[in-house]
Short mmCIF file of C-alpha atoms in Angstrom, two decimals:
data_model
loop_
_atom_site.label_atom_id
_atom_site.label_comp_id
_atom_site.label_asym_id
_atom_site.label_seq_id
_atom_site.Cartn_x
_atom_site.Cartn_y
_atom_site.Cartn_z
CA LYS S 15 17.26 20.77 11.96
CA MET S 16 17.02 16.93 13.21
CA ARG S 17 13.22 16.79 12.33
CA LEU S 18 13.97 17.78 8.71
CA ILE S 19 16.59 15.01 8.52
CA PHE S 20 14.43 12.63 9.62
CA TYR S 21 11.67 13.79 7.22
CA LEU S 22 13.77 13.45 4.30
CA VAL S 23 15.24 10.15 5.36
CA THR S 24 11.85 8.91 5.78
CA PHE S 25 10.83 10.53 2.45
CA ILE S 26 13.64 8.46 0.56
CA PHE S 27 13.20 5.38 2.57
CA GLY S 28 9.62 5.57 1.02
CA THR S 29 10.93 5.77 -2.90
CA CYS S 30 13.01 3.11 -2.24
CA ILE S 31 10.20 0.99 -0.72
CA GLY S 32 8.21 2.39 -3.50
CA SER S 33 10.70 0.89 -6.22
CA PHE S 34 10.19 -2.59 -4.32
CA LEU S 35 6.25 -2.27 -4.63
CA ASN S 36 6.63 -1.59 -8.45
CA CYS S 37 8.84 -4.78 -8.61
CA LEU S 38 6.21 -6.58 -6.21
CA ILE S 39 3.24 -5.77 -8.74
CA TYR S 40 5.09 -6.73 -12.00
CA ARG S 41 6.09 -10.21 -10.58
CA LEU S 42 2.70 -10.77 -8.93
CA ASN S 43 1.29 -10.70 -12.23
CA ASN S 44 4.02 -12.69 -14.08
CA LYS S 45 3.81 -15.12 -11.42
CA GLN S 46 7.37 -14.36 -10.52
CA SER S 47 8.88 -14.55 -7.01
CA PHE S 48 10.13 -11.38 -6.10
CA LEU S 49 12.23 -13.00 -2.95
CA LYS S 50 14.93 -13.78 -5.48
CA GLY S 51 16.06 -12.34 -8.66
CA ARG S 52 18.09 -8.97 -9.53
CA SER S 53 15.64 -6.39 -11.08
CA PHE S 54 15.16 -6.56 -14.69
CA CYS S 55 13.88 -4.54 -17.72
CA PRO S 56 10.35 -5.91 -18.58
CA HIS S 57 10.77 -5.27 -22.18
CA CYS S 58 14.44 -6.40 -22.77
CA GLN S 59 14.82 -8.81 -19.57
CA HIS S 60 18.44 -7.35 -19.21
CA LYS S 61 19.29 -7.01 -15.58
CA LEU S 62 19.41 -3.77 -14.25
CA GLY S 63 22.47 -2.29 -12.44
CA PHE S 64 22.39 0.18 -9.24
CA PHE S 65 22.33 3.19 -11.34
CA ASP S 66 19.27 1.94 -13.46
CA LEU S 67 17.50 1.63 -10.06
CA ILE S 68 17.95 4.72 -8.05
CA PRO S 69 14.32 5.94 -7.24
CA ILE S 70 12.77 8.97 -9.32
CA LEU S 71 16.51 9.88 -10.17
CA SER S 72 17.23 7.02 -12.42
CA PHE S 73 13.72 8.02 -14.39
CA ILE S 74 15.16 11.44 -15.00
CA ILE S 75 18.54 10.54 -15.94
CA LEU S 76 17.90 8.04 -18.33
CA LYS S 77 15.35 10.34 -19.99
CA VAL S 78 12.40 7.78 -19.35
CA LYS S 79 13.92 5.08 -21.42
CA CYS S 80 16.02 1.88 -20.71
CA ARG S 81 19.46 2.44 -21.35
CA TYR S 82 19.90 -0.97 -22.72
CA CYS S 83 16.79 -1.23 -25.50
CA GLY S 84 15.92 2.31 -25.38
CA GLN S 85 12.12 1.19 -24.98
CA LYS S 86 9.93 3.98 -22.83
CA ILE S 87 9.87 3.43 -18.85
CA SER S 88 6.53 3.64 -17.78
CA GLY S 89 5.50 6.51 -15.62
CA GLN S 90 3.89 4.04 -13.35
CA TYR S 91 7.59 3.56 -11.63
CA PRO S 92 8.62 7.14 -10.37
CA LEU S 93 4.80 8.19 -9.36
CA VAL S 94 4.43 4.86 -7.31
CA GLU S 95 7.64 5.90 -5.95
CA ILE S 96 6.62 9.75 -5.61
CA VAL S 97 3.37 8.41 -3.94
CA THR S 98 4.91 5.74 -1.37
CA GLY S 99 7.34 8.64 0.04
CA GLY S 100 4.61 11.28 0.17
CA LEU S 101 2.08 8.61 2.31
CA PHE S 102 5.45 7.65 4.57
CA LEU S 103 5.74 11.63 5.10
CA LEU S 104 2.11 12.12 6.04
CA ILE S 105 2.49 8.79 8.21
CA LEU S 106 5.57 10.47 10.00
CA ASN S 107 4.04 13.57 10.59
CA PHE S 108 0.80 11.89 11.75
CA GLN S 109 2.19 9.80 14.42
CA PHE S 110 5.18 12.60 15.55
CA GLY S 111 4.26 15.97 13.90
CA GLY S 112 2.69 17.14 17.48
CA SER S 113 4.67 15.72 19.81
CA GLN S 114 8.40 15.36 21.33
CA PHE S 115 10.18 14.03 18.18
CA SER S 116 13.04 11.23 18.81
CA ILE S 117 14.85 8.46 16.92
CA PHE S 118 13.88 6.21 20.14
CA ASN S 119 10.15 7.06 19.55
CA LEU S 120 10.33 6.76 15.88
CA LEU S 121 11.92 2.90 16.05
CA THR S 122 9.90 1.86 18.96
CA SER S 123 6.68 3.04 17.68
CA VAL S 124 4.63 -0.36 16.97
CA ARG S 125 1.60 1.75 15.27
CA PHE S 126 4.01 3.82 12.57
CA PHE S 127 5.63 0.89 10.96
CA TYR S 128 2.26 -0.86 11.02
CA LEU S 129 0.87 2.08 9.04
CA LEU S 130 3.98 2.11 6.91
CA ILE S 131 3.33 -1.73 6.03
CA ILE S 132 -0.62 -1.34 5.35
CA SER S 133 -0.42 1.85 3.41
CA SER S 134 2.30 0.28 0.89
CA LEU S 135 -0.15 -2.96 0.51
CA PHE S 136 -2.72 -0.51 -0.17
CA VAL S 137 -0.58 1.15 -2.87
CA VAL S 138 0.18 -2.49 -4.13
CA VAL S 139 -3.62 -3.07 -4.30
CA PHE S 140 -4.68 0.30 -6.22
CA VAL S 141 -2.29 -0.02 -8.76
CA TYR S 142 -2.43 -3.45 -9.26
CA ASP S 143 -6.32 -3.28 -9.36
CA LEU S 144 -6.01 -0.35 -11.69
CA LYS S 145 -3.82 -2.00 -14.29
CA HIS S 146 -5.48 -5.33 -14.01
CA TYR S 147 -8.87 -5.05 -12.56
CA THR S 148 -8.55 -7.59 -9.88
CA ILE S 149 -7.18 -7.69 -6.51
CA PRO S 150 -3.98 -10.12 -5.98
CA ASP S 151 -4.95 -12.40 -2.63
CA LYS S 152 -1.64 -12.78 -1.82
CA VAL S 153 -1.60 -9.10 -0.57
CA ILE S 154 -5.30 -8.80 0.84
CA TYR S 155 -4.66 -11.58 2.85
CA PRO S 156 -1.42 -10.82 4.55
CA ALA S 157 -2.91 -7.28 4.99
CA MET S 158 -6.53 -8.64 6.72
CA GLY S 159 -4.05 -10.81 9.09
CA ILE S 160 -1.65 -8.17 9.87
CA THR S 161 -4.65 -5.79 10.57
CA PHE S 162 -6.35 -8.15 12.64
CA PHE S 163 -3.63 -9.20 14.96
CA TYR S 164 -2.61 -5.41 15.26
CA GLN S 165 -6.21 -4.68 16.56
CA ILE S 166 -5.81 -7.33 19.21
CA ILE S 167 -2.86 -6.12 20.24
CA TYR S 168 -3.38 -2.46 20.31
CA ASN S 169 -6.45 -3.33 22.35
CA PHE S 170 -4.78 -5.89 24.66
CA PRO S 171 -4.81 -6.31 27.46
CA ALA S 172 -8.51 -6.33 27.41
CA ILE S 173 -10.49 -6.48 24.09
CA GLY S 174 -12.86 -4.03 24.58
CA SER S 175 -15.63 -2.37 22.45
CA SER S 176 -13.30 -0.64 20.12
CA PHE S 177 -12.24 -4.01 18.90
CA TRP S 178 -15.51 -5.17 18.38
CA SER S 179 -16.19 -1.67 16.44
CA PHE S 180 -13.55 -2.60 14.03
CA LEU S 181 -14.56 -6.16 13.98
CA LEU S 182 -18.48 -5.20 13.23
CA SER S 183 -17.31 -2.64 10.42
CA ALA S 184 -15.17 -5.15 8.71
CA PHE S 185 -18.09 -7.69 8.56
CA GLY S 186 -20.64 -4.55 7.93
CA ALA S 187 -18.49 -3.49 4.72
CA ALA S 188 -17.74 -6.88 3.40
CA GLY S 189 -21.40 -7.73 3.72
CA PHE S 190 -22.63 -4.74 2.11
CA PHE S 191 -20.18 -5.43 -0.94
CA PHE S 192 -21.36 -8.90 -0.79
CA LEU S 193 -24.68 -8.22 -1.24
CA MET S 194 -23.61 -5.98 -4.23
CA TRP S 195 -22.25 -8.89 -5.66
CA LEU S 196 -24.77 -11.32 -5.10
CA VAL S 197 -27.43 -9.48 -6.41
CA SER S 198 -25.39 -8.35 -9.60
CA LYS S 199 -24.12 -11.81 -10.20
CA GLY S 200 -20.51 -10.31 -10.02
CA GLU S 201 -21.59 -7.69 -12.75
CA TRP S 202 -21.27 -4.52 -10.41
CA MET S 203 -18.12 -5.49 -8.99
CA GLY S 204 -15.88 -8.32 -8.36
CA PHE S 205 -15.55 -10.74 -5.08
CA GLY S 206 -12.17 -9.05 -4.50
CA ASP S 207 -14.31 -5.79 -3.23
CA VAL S 208 -15.94 -7.81 -0.70
CA LYS S 209 -12.47 -8.73 0.61
CA LEU S 210 -11.16 -5.35 0.35
CA GLY S 211 -14.50 -3.84 1.97
CA PHE S 212 -13.48 -6.31 5.29
CA LEU S 213 -10.06 -4.84 5.19
CA MET S 214 -10.81 -1.30 4.78
CA GLY S 215 -13.86 -1.79 7.83
CA LEU S 216 -11.28 -3.67 9.85
CA PHE S 217 -8.42 -0.93 9.32
CA LEU S 218 -10.76 2.24 9.67
CA GLY S 219 -13.10 1.06 12.16
CA TRP S 220 -16.62 3.01 12.74
CA PRO S 221 -17.62 5.53 11.64
CA ASN S 222 -14.40 6.15 9.85
CA ILE S 223 -15.63 3.28 7.17
CA LEU S 224 -18.60 5.18 6.11
CA VAL S 225 -16.61 8.30 5.16
CA ALA S 226 -14.24 6.06 3.04
CA LEU S 227 -17.32 4.16 1.28
CA PHE S 228 -18.96 7.15 0.60
CA SER S 229 -16.13 8.93 -0.78
CA ALA S 230 -15.06 5.75 -2.70
CA PHE S 231 -18.45 5.80 -4.48
CA PHE S 232 -18.31 9.93 -4.92
CA ILE S 233 -15.16 9.41 -6.73
CA GLY S 234 -16.01 6.45 -8.67
CA ALA S 235 -19.24 8.31 -9.85
CA ILE S 236 -17.05 11.23 -11.02
CA ILE S 237 -14.36 9.38 -12.61
#
């Protein structure tokens, strides 16, 4: 029973983070600060109240329309909230599914919160790139920094072969994309993919990066 409560709370927390990520994606594109200012309708600019911002539920209650101007609400908002909540659940299960579950283990797990942060940043990268065909530096560089320092801390006190495996995977993936960018003069892919390749390699390490790259190209070919 306690485990189910943790799962429910984690999903709700993930949907709330997903709501924030939607705000971040919008404001990054419009060069607005996401640290201040209340949420507002992107159509009429009317400030939104609490009942307009309940993840998933507000989208259903408002019948996919803004309460103030009647314009349609993009399906991106509930999708990002649901996906983020689902990712948080997967991470929770991955981290604690087969072990003794307790609130102490949850709150003291550096790896758990690290994965939540990185997965959130990847959601922003995915949606932003899908909408605007570019990867924002304001997201990719912090993600690189967080991942780099995590890999150092995770391999502390001795930075052994595993750390260098992650680092070489990062440079290898970035180098692969850089060559494609250089040869095609930016026509096959943008330089943002070079940065994303570095982040993926640093996050996944060897040989997981190969699986990720193969899957990405395979899915891309299908689409």
